[in-house]
JSON list of C-alpha atoms in Angstrom, two decimals:
[
{"chain": "A", "resi": 1, "resn": "ASP", "atom": "CA", "xyz": [12.90, -7.63, 0.69]},
{"chain": "A", "resi": 2, "resn": "ASP", "atom": "CA", "xyz": [9.43, -8.45, -0.70]},
{"chain": "A", "resi": 3, "resn": "ILE", "atom": "CA", "xyz": [7.91, -5.35, 0.90]},
{"chain": "A", "resi": 4, "resn": "ASN", "atom": "CA", "xyz": [10.64, -3.15, -0.58]},
{"chain": "A", "resi": 5, "resn": "ALA", "atom": "CA", "xyz": [10.15, -4.82, -3.96]},
{"chain": "A", "resi": 6, "resn": "VAL", "atom": "CA", "xyz": [6.60, -3.49, -3.91]},
{"chain": "A", "resi": 7, "resn": "LEU", "atom": "CA", "xyz": [7.30, -0.06, -2.44]},
{"chain": "A", "resi": 8, "resn": "PHE", "atom": "CA", "xyz": [10.23, 0.65, -4.76]},
{"chain": "A", "resi": 9, "resn": "ASN", "atom": "CA", "xyz": [9.21, -1.27, -7.87]},
{"chain": "A", "resi": 10, "resn": "GLN", "atom": "CA", "xyz": [11.08, -0.58, -11.10]},
{"chain": "A", "resi": 11, "resn": "HIS", "atom": "CA", "xyz": [8.07, 0.79, -12.96]},
{"chain": "A", "resi": 12, "resn": "GLN", "atom": "CA", "xyz": [7.42, 3.37, -10.20]},
{"chain": "A", "resi": 13, "resn": "SER", "atom": "CA", "xyz": [3.80, 2.36, -9.71]},
{"chain": "A", "resi": 14, "resn": "ILE", "atom": "CA", "xyz": [1.86, 3.39, -6.59]},
{"chain": "A", "resi": 15, "resn": "GLY", "atom": "CA", "xyz": [-1.01, 0.96, -6.96]},
{"chain": "A", "resi": 16, "resn": "CYS", "atom": "CA", "xyz": [-2.68, -1.69, -9.07]},
{"chain": "A", "resi": 17, "resn": "SER", "atom": "CA", "xyz": [-5.47, -4.24, -9.29]},
{"chain": "A", "resi": 18, "resn": "ILE", "atom": "CA", "xyz": [-4.75, -7.93, -8.80]},
{"chain": "A", "resi": 19, "resn": "GLU", "atom": "CA", "xyz": [-6.67, -11.18, -8.91]},
{"chain": "A", "resi": 20, "resn": "ALA", "atom": "CA", "xyz": [-6.90, -11.91, -5.19]},
{"chain": "A", "resi": 21, "resn": "PRO", "atom": "CA", "xyz": [-9.34, -11.79, -2.25]},
{"chain": "A", "resi": 22, "resn": "LEU", "atom": "CA", "xyz": [-8.27, -8.14, -1.75]},
{"chain": "A", "resi": 23, "resn": "PRO", "atom": "CA", "xyz": [-7.96, -6.95, -5.37]},
{"chain": "A", "resi": 24, "resn": "ILE", "atom": "CA", "xyz": [-7.41, -3.20, -4.90]},
{"chain": "A", "resi": 25, "resn": "VAL", "atom": "CA", "xyz": [-3.85, -2.32, -3.89]},
{"chain": "A", "resi": 26, "resn": "SER", "atom": "CA", "xyz": [-2.06, 0.97, -3.25]},
{"chain": "A", "resi": 27, "resn": "TRP", "atom": "CA", "xyz": [1.10, 1.93, -1.42]},
{"chain": "A", "resi": 28, "resn": "ARG", "atom": "CA", "xyz": [2.86, 4.93, 0.05]},
{"chain": "A", "resi": 29, "resn": "THR", "atom": "CA", "xyz": [6.62, 4.94, -0.54]},
{"chain": "A", "resi": 30, "resn": "GLU", "atom": "CA", "xyz": [7.36, 7.77, 1.89]},
{"chain": "A", "resi": 31, "resn": "ALA", "atom": "CA", "xyz": [6.20, 8.41, 5.43]},
{"chain": "A", "resi": 32, "resn": "ILE", "atom": "CA", "xyz": [4.42, 11.75, 5.85]},
{"chain": "A", "resi": 33, "resn": "GLU", "atom": "CA", "xyz": [3.00, 13.93, 8.58]},
{"chain": "A", "resi": 34, "resn": "TYR", "atom": "CA", "xyz": [-0.14, 15.94, 7.97]},
{"chain": "A", "resi": 35, "resn": "GLU", "atom": "CA", "xyz": [-2.86, 17.82, 9.79]},
{"chain": "A", "resi": 36, "resn": "LEU", "atom": "CA", "xyz": [-5.84, 15.48, 9.95]},
{"chain": "A", "resi": 37, "resn": "PHE", "atom": "CA", "xyz": [-7.93, 17.72, 12.22]},
{"chain": "A", "resi": 38, "resn": "LYS", "atom": "CA", "xyz": [-7.57, 21.50, 12.03]},
{"chain": "A", "resi": 39, "resn": "GLY", "atom": "CA", "xyz": [-5.68, 22.90, 15.00]},
{"chain": "A", "resi": 40, "resn": "GLU", "atom": "CA", "xyz": [-4.57, 19.50, 16.34]},
{"chain": "A", "resi": 41, "resn": "GLU", "atom": "CA", "xyz": [-1.10, 17.97, 16.25]},
{"chain": "A", "resi": 42, "resn": "LEU", "atom": "CA", "xyz": [0.16, 16.41, 13.06]},
{"chain": "A", "resi": 43, "resn": "VAL", "atom": "CA", "xyz": [-0.62, 12.75, 12.35]},
{"chain": "A", "resi": 44, "resn": "TYR", "atom": "CA", "xyz": [2.23, 10.47, 11.24]},
{"chain": "A", "resi": 45, "resn": "LEU", "atom": "CA", "xyz": [1.44, 8.15, 8.34]},
{"chain": "A", "resi": 46, "resn": "PRO", "atom": "CA", "xyz": [4.24, 5.62, 7.77]},
{"chain": "A", "resi": 47, "resn": "GLN", "atom": "CA", "xyz": [5.11, 3.82, 4.56]},
{"chain": "A", "resi": 48, "resn": "CYS", "atom": "CA", "xyz": [2.41, 1.27, 3.89]},
{"chain": "A", "resi": 49, "resn": "ILE", "atom": "CA", "xyz": [0.86, -1.18, 1.45]},
{"chain": "A", "resi": 50, "resn": "ILE", "atom": "CA", "xyz": [-2.95, -1.21, 1.47]},
{"chain": "A", "resi": 51, "resn": "PHE", "atom": "CA", "xyz": [-5.04, -4.12, 0.20]},
{"chain": "A", "resi": 52, "resn": "SER", "atom": "CA", "xyz": [-8.80, -3.65, -0.06]},
{"chain": "A", "resi": 53, "resn": "ASN", "atom": "CA", "xyz": [-11.95, -5.30, -1.31]},
{"chain": "A", "resi": 54, "resn": "GLY", "atom": "CA", "xyz": [-13.64, -1.89, -1.43]},
{"chain": "A", "resi": 55, "resn": "ALA", "atom": "CA", "xyz": [-15.12, -2.19, 2.05]},
{"chain": "A", "resi": 56, "resn": "ILE", "atom": "CA", "xyz": [-12.29, -3.07, 4.41]},
{"chain": "A", "resi": 57, "resn": "ALA", "atom": "CA", "xyz": [-8.52, -2.64, 4.18]},
{"chain": "A", "resi": 58, "resn": "TYR", "atom": "CA", "xyz": [-5.64, -4.84, 5.23]},
{"chain": "A", "resi": 59, "resn": "VAL", "atom": "CA", "xyz": [-2.49, -2.79, 5.67]},
{"chain": "A", "resi": 60, "resn": "ILE", "atom": "CA", "xyz": [1.21, -3.56, 5.93]},
{"chain": "A", "resi": 61, "resn": "VAL", "atom": "CA", "xyz": [2.56, -0.68, 8.00]},
{"chain": "A", "resi": 62, "resn": "VAL", "atom": "CA", "xyz": [6.31, -0.22, 7.48]},
{"chain": "A", "resi": 63, "resn": "MET", "atom": "CA", "xyz": [8.58, 1.59, 9.95]},
{"chain": "A", "resi": 64, "resn": "GLY", "atom": "CA", "xyz": [12.23, 1.21, 9.05]},
{"chain": "A", "resi": 65, "resn": "ASP", "atom": "CA", "xyz": [13.04, -2.50, 9.01]},
{"chain": "A", "resi": 66, "resn": "GLU", "atom": "CA", "xyz": [9.93, -3.38, 11.04]},
{"chain": "A", "resi": 67, "resn": "TYR", "atom": "CA", "xyz": [6.40, -3.97, 9.83]},
{"chain": "A", "resi": 68, "resn": "GLU", "atom": "CA", "xyz": [2.95, -4.69, 11.26]},
{"chain": "A", "resi": 69, "resn": "LEU", "atom": "CA", "xyz": [-0.09, -6.27, 9.67]},
{"chain": "A", "resi": 70, "resn": "ARG", "atom": "CA", "xyz": [-3.24, -4.27, 10.43]},
{"chain": "A", "resi": 71, "resn": "ILE", "atom": "CA", "xyz": [-6.93, -4.33, 9.52]},
{"chain": "A", "resi": 72, "resn": "TRP", "atom": "CA", "xyz": [-8.77, -1.05, 9.03]},
{"chain": "A", "resi": 73, "resn": "PRO", "atom": "CA", "xyz": [-12.54, -1.69, 9.08]},
{"chain": "A", "resi": 74, "resn": "ASP", "atom": "CA", "xyz": [-13.45, 1.97, 8.46]},
{"chain": "A", "resi": 75, "resn": "TYR", "atom": "CA", "xyz": [-11.28, 2.32, 5.36]},
{"chain": "A", "resi": 76, "resn": "SER", "atom": "CA", "xyz": [-14.20, 2.91, 2.97]},
{"chain": "A", "resi": 77, "resn": "ASN", "atom": "CA", "xyz": [-16.10, 5.24, 5.32]},
{"chain": "A", "resi": 78, "resn": "ARG", "atom": "CA", "xyz": [-15.77, 8.65, 3.64]},
{"chain": "A", "resi": 79, "resn": "ASP", "atom": "CA", "xyz": [-17.60, 10.49, 6.45]},
{"chain": "A", "resi": 80, "resn": "ARG", "atom": "CA", "xyz": [-15.00, 9.52, 9.04]},
{"chain": "A", "resi": 81, "resn": "GLU", "atom": "CA", "xyz": [-15.00, 10.90, 12.52]},
{"chain": "A", "resi": 82, "resn": "LYS", "atom": "CA", "xyz": [-11.85, 10.79, 14.64]},
{"chain": "A", "resi": 83, "resn": "HIS", "atom": "CA", "xyz": [-12.45, 7.27, 15.97]},
{"chain": "A", "resi": 84, "resn": "HIS", "atom": "CA", "xyz": [-12.86, 5.95, 12.39]},
{"chain": "A", "resi": 85, "resn": "TRP", "atom": "CA", "xyz": [-9.40, 7.20, 11.42]},
{"chain": "A", "resi": 86, "resn": "PHE", "atom": "CA", "xyz": [-7.83, 5.24, 14.26]},
{"chain": "A", "resi": 87, "resn": "SER", "atom": "CA", "xyz": [-9.99, 2.08, 14.18]},
{"chain": "A", "resi": 88, "resn": "HIS", "atom": "CA", "xyz": [-7.26, -0.18, 12.76]},
{"chain": "A", "resi": 89, "resn": "HIS", "atom": "CA", "xyz": [-6.25, -3.22, 14.76]},
{"chain": "A", "resi": 90, "resn": "ALA", "atom": "CA", "xyz": [-3.90, -6.19, 14.56]},
{"chain": "A", "resi": 91, "resn": "ILE", "atom": "CA", "xyz": [-4.82, -9.40, 12.77]},
{"chain": "A", "resi": 92, "resn": "VAL", "atom": "CA", "xyz": [-6.10, -11.93, 15.28]},
{"chain": "A", "resi": 93, "resn": "TYR", "atom": "CA", "xyz": [-7.51, -14.81, 13.22]},
{"chain": "A", "resi": 94, "resn": "SER", "atom": "CA", "xyz": [-5.67, -17.22, 10.94]},
{"chain": "A", "resi": 95, "resn": "ALA", "atom": "CA", "xyz": [-8.36, -16.72, 8.25]},
{"chain": "A", "resi": 96, "resn": "GLU", "atom": "CA", "xyz": [-7.48, -13.00, 8.19]},
{"chain": "A", "resi": 97, "resn": "LEU", "atom": "CA", "xyz": [-3.81, -13.84, 7.82]},
{"chain": "A", "resi": 98, "resn": "ASP", "atom": "CA", "xyz": [-4.59, -16.27, 4.98]},
{"chain": "A", "resi": 99, "resn": "VAL", "atom": "CA", "xyz": [-6.43, -13.52, 3.04]},
{"chain": "A", "resi": 100, "resn": "PHE", "atom": "CA", "xyz": [-3.42, -11.27, 3.56]},
{"chain": "A", "resi": 101, "resn": "LYS", "atom": "CA", "xyz": [-0.96, -13.94, 2.41]},
{"chain": "A", "resi": 102, "resn": "GLN", "atom": "CA", "xyz": [-2.94, -14.79, -0.74]},
{"chain": "A", "resi": 103, "resn": "SER", "atom": "CA", "xyz": [-3.24, -11.14, -1.70]},
{"chain": "A", "resi": 104, "resn": "PHE", "atom": "CA", "xyz": [0.42, -10.35, -1.00]},
{"chain": "A", "resi": 105, "resn": "GLU", "atom": "CA", "xyz": [1.59, -13.34, -3.05]},
{"chain": "A", "resi": 106, "resn": "ALA", "atom": "CA", "xyz": [-0.61, -12.21, -5.96]},
{"chain": "A", "resi": 107, "resn": "LEU", "atom": "CA", "xyz": [0.82, -8.69, -5.64]},
{"chain": "A", "resi": 108, "resn": "LEU", "atom": "CA", "xyz": [4.41, -9.98, -5.71]},
{"chain": "A", "resi": 109, "resn": "LYS", "atom": "CA", "xyz": [3.67, -11.94, -8.91]},
{"chain": "A", "resi": 110, "resn": "HIS", "atom": "CA", "xyz": [2.13, -8.82, -10.45]},
{"chain": "A", "resi": 111, "resn": "ILE", "atom": "CA", "xyz": [5.11, -6.62, -9.47]},
{"chain": "A", "resi": 112, "resn": "LYS", "atom": "CA", "xyz": [7.58, -9.17, -10.85]},
{"chain": "A", "resi": 113, "resn": "LYS", "atom": "CA", "xyz": [5.65, -9.33, -14.13]},
{"chain": "A", "resi": 114, "resn": "GLU", "atom": "CA", "xyz": [5.59, -5.52, -14.39]},
{"chain": "A", "resi": 115, "resn": "ASN", "atom": "CA", "xyz": [9.27, -5.22, -13.48]},
{"chain": "A", "resi": 116, "resn": "ASP", "atom": "CA", "xyz": [10.17, -7.83, -16.12]},
{"chain": "A", "resi": 117, "resn": "TYR", "atom": "CA", "xyz": [8.11, -5.91, -18.70]},
{"chain": "A", "resi": 118, "resn": "GLU", "atom": "CA", "xyz": [9.82, -2.64, -17.67]},
{"chain": "A", "resi": 119, "resn": "LYS", "atom": "CA", "xyz": [13.25, -4.21, -18.23]},
{"chain": "A", "resi": 120, "resn": "LYS", "atom": "CA", "xyz": [12.25, -5.11, -21.80]},
{"chain": "A", "resi": 121, "resn": "HIS", "atom": "CA", "xyz": [10.37, -1.86, -22.52]},
{"chain": "A", "resi": 122, "resn": "PRO", "atom": "CA", "xyz": [11.73, 0.92, -20.28]},
{"chain": "A", "resi": 123, "resn": "LYS", "atom": "CA", "xyz": [9.74, 4.16, -20.03]},
{"chain": "A", "resi": 124, "resn": "PHE", "atom": "CA", "xyz": [12.94, 6.15, -20.14]},
{"chain": "A", "resi": 125, "resn": "SER", "atom": "CA", "xyz": [16.25, 5.20, -21.63]},
{"chain": "A", "resi": 126, "resn": "LYS", "atom": "CA", "xyz": [19.39, 7.06, -22.60]},
{"chain": "A", "resi": 127, "resn": "ASP", "atom": "CA", "xyz": [18.33, 6.89, -26.27]},
{"chain": "A", "resi": 128, "resn": "THR", "atom": "CA", "xyz": [14.80, 8.23, -25.73]},
{"chain": "A", "resi": 129, "resn": "PRO", "atom": "CA", "xyz": [14.56, 12.04, -25.83]},
{"chain": "A", "resi": 130, "resn": "LEU", "atom": "CA", "xyz": [12.45, 13.61, -23.07]},
{"chain": "A", "resi": 131, "resn": "SER", "atom": "CA", "xyz": [11.01, 16.25, -25.41]},
{"chain": "A", "resi": 132, "resn": "ASP", "atom": "CA", "xyz": [10.96, 17.20, -29.05]},
{"chain": "A", "resi": 133, "resn": "SER", "atom": "CA", "xyz": [12.60, 20.59, -28.54]}
]
Protein backbone atom coordinates (compact mmCIF):
# COMPACT_ATOMS: atom_id res chain seq x y z
CA ASP A 1 0.00 0.00 0.00
CA ASP A 2 2.85 2.41 0.84
CA ILE A 3 4.59 1.71 -2.47
CA ASN A 4 1.37 2.36 -4.40
CA ALA A 5 0.81 5.54 -2.38
CA VAL A 6 4.07 6.82 -3.84
CA LEU A 7 3.66 5.52 -7.38
CA PHE A 8 0.08 6.76 -7.72
CA ASN A 9 0.13 9.84 -5.52
CA GLN A 10 -2.77 12.29 -5.78
CA HIS A 11 -0.67 15.18 -7.05
CA GLN A 12 0.69 13.05 -9.94
CA SER A 13 4.32 13.74 -9.12
CA ILE A 14 7.12 11.58 -10.56
CA GLY A 15 9.86 12.68 -8.21
CA CYS A 16 10.92 14.99 -5.41
CA SER A 17 13.65 15.92 -2.95
CA ILE A 18 13.41 14.88 0.68
CA GLU A 19 15.40 15.35 3.86
CA ALA A 20 16.92 11.88 4.16
CA PRO A 21 20.19 9.98 3.63
CA LEU A 22 19.10 9.47 -0.01
CA PRO A 23 17.50 12.85 -0.78
CA ILE A 24 16.87 12.57 -4.54
CA VAL A 25 13.81 10.49 -5.40
CA SER A 26 12.11 9.57 -8.66
CA TRP A 27 9.68 6.87 -9.70
CA ARG A 28 8.31 5.17 -12.78
CA THR A 29 4.58 4.43 -12.58
CA GLU A 30 4.50 2.16 -15.63
CA ALA A 31 6.72 -0.70 -16.70
CA ILE A 32 8.30 -0.18 -20.13
CA GLU A 33 10.39 -2.06 -22.64
CA TYR A 34 12.99 -0.22 -24.69
CA GLU A 35 16.03 -0.83 -26.86
CA LEU A 36 19.04 -0.18 -24.66
CA PHE A 37 21.61 -1.37 -27.21
CA LYS A 38 20.93 -0.99 -30.93
CA GLY A 39 20.06 -4.28 -32.58
CA GLU A 40 19.71 -6.22 -29.31
CA GLU A 41 16.53 -7.46 -27.65
CA LEU A 42 14.39 -5.05 -25.70
CA VAL A 43 15.15 -4.45 -22.02
CA TYR A 44 12.26 -4.59 -19.53
CA LEU A 45 12.20 -1.82 -16.94
CA PRO A 46 9.55 -2.47 -14.26
CA GLN A 47 7.79 0.08 -12.09
CA CYS A 48 10.29 1.40 -9.58
CA ILE A 49 11.09 3.98 -6.93
CA ILE A 50 14.68 5.26 -7.05
CA PHE A 51 16.43 6.91 -4.10
CA SER A 52 19.84 8.47 -4.68
CA ASN A 53 22.49 10.58 -3.02
CA GLY A 54 23.79 11.57 -6.46
CA ALA A 55 26.38 8.79 -6.58
CA ILE A 56 24.57 5.54 -5.86
CA ALA A 57 20.92 4.50 -6.13
CA TYR A 58 18.73 2.35 -3.96
CA VAL A 59 15.77 1.04 -5.92
CA ILE A 60 12.44 -0.54 -5.04
CA VAL A 61 11.66 -2.68 -8.08
CA VAL A 62 7.93 -3.43 -8.34
CA MET A 63 6.51 -6.35 -10.33
CA GLY A 64 2.80 -6.80 -9.71
CA ASP A 65 2.29 -7.38 -5.99
CA GLU A 66 5.96 -8.29 -5.47
CA TYR A 67 8.92 -6.00 -4.88
CA GLU A 68 12.68 -6.23 -4.45
CA LEU A 69 15.12 -3.84 -2.81
CA ARG A 70 18.18 -3.29 -5.00
CA ILE A 71 21.35 -1.18 -4.97
CA TRP A 72 22.68 0.20 -8.24
CA PRO A 73 26.28 1.38 -7.76
CA ASP A 74 26.66 2.61 -11.36
CA TYR A 75 23.56 4.80 -11.29
CA SER A 76 25.46 8.08 -11.72
CA ASN A 77 27.86 6.74 -14.36
CA ARG A 78 26.74 8.51 -17.55
CA ASP A 79 29.27 6.67 -19.76
CA ARG A 80 27.77 3.27 -18.98
CA GLU A 81 28.84 0.15 -20.73
CA LYS A 82 26.61 -2.93 -20.74
CA HIS A 83 27.87 -4.28 -17.41
CA HIS A 84 27.14 -0.92 -15.72
CA TRP A 85 23.48 -1.07 -16.73
CA PHE A 86 23.10 -4.45 -15.03
CA SER A 87 25.32 -3.92 -11.97
CA HIS A 88 22.45 -3.72 -9.47
CA HIS A 89 22.39 -6.22 -6.62
CA ALA A 90 20.34 -7.10 -3.57
CA ILE A 91 20.83 -5.40 -0.22
CA VAL A 92 23.06 -7.55 1.97
CA TYR A 93 23.89 -5.39 5.01
CA SER A 94 21.58 -4.11 7.72
CA ALA A 95 23.16 -0.63 7.41
CA GLU A 96 22.05 -0.54 3.76
CA LEU A 97 18.54 -1.52 4.77
CA ASP A 98 18.49 1.19 7.47
CA VAL A 99 19.36 3.88 4.88
CA PHE A 100 16.55 2.57 2.70
CA LYS A 101 14.04 2.56 5.57
CA GLN A 102 14.91 6.11 6.68
CA SER A 103 14.61 7.43 3.15
CA PHE A 104 11.35 5.60 2.43
CA GLU A 105 9.77 6.85 5.67
CA ALA A 106 10.78 10.42 4.78
CA LEU A 107 9.29 9.96 1.30
CA LEU A 108 5.98 8.67 2.72
CA LYS A 109 5.75 11.74 4.99
CA HIS A 110 6.45 13.99 2.00
CA ILE A 111 3.83 12.26 -0.18
CA LYS A 112 1.22 12.47 2.60
CA LYS A 113 1.94 16.19 3.04
CA GLU A 114 1.64 16.79 -0.72
CA ASN A 115 -1.53 14.71 -0.98
CA ASP A 116 -3.08 16.64 1.93
CA TYR A 117 -2.15 19.92 0.23
CA GLU A 118 -3.64 18.67 -3.06
CA LYS A 119 -6.94 17.89 -1.32
CA LYS A 120 -7.13 21.49 -0.06
CA HIS A 121 -5.85 23.10 -3.29
CA PRO A 122 -6.57 20.79 -6.24
CA LYS A 123 -4.85 21.52 -9.56
CA PHE A 124 -8.04 20.71 -11.41
CA SER A 125 -11.57 20.89 -10.17
CA LYS A 126 -14.98 20.89 -11.81
CA ASP A 127 -15.21 24.67 -11.27
CA THR A 128 -11.81 25.49 -12.79
CA PRO A 129 -11.89 26.01 -16.58
CA LEU A 130 -9.09 24.29 -18.51
CA SER A 131 -8.72 27.21 -20.93
CA ASP A 132 -9.97 30.72 -21.48
CA SER A 133 -11.59 29.99 -24.84
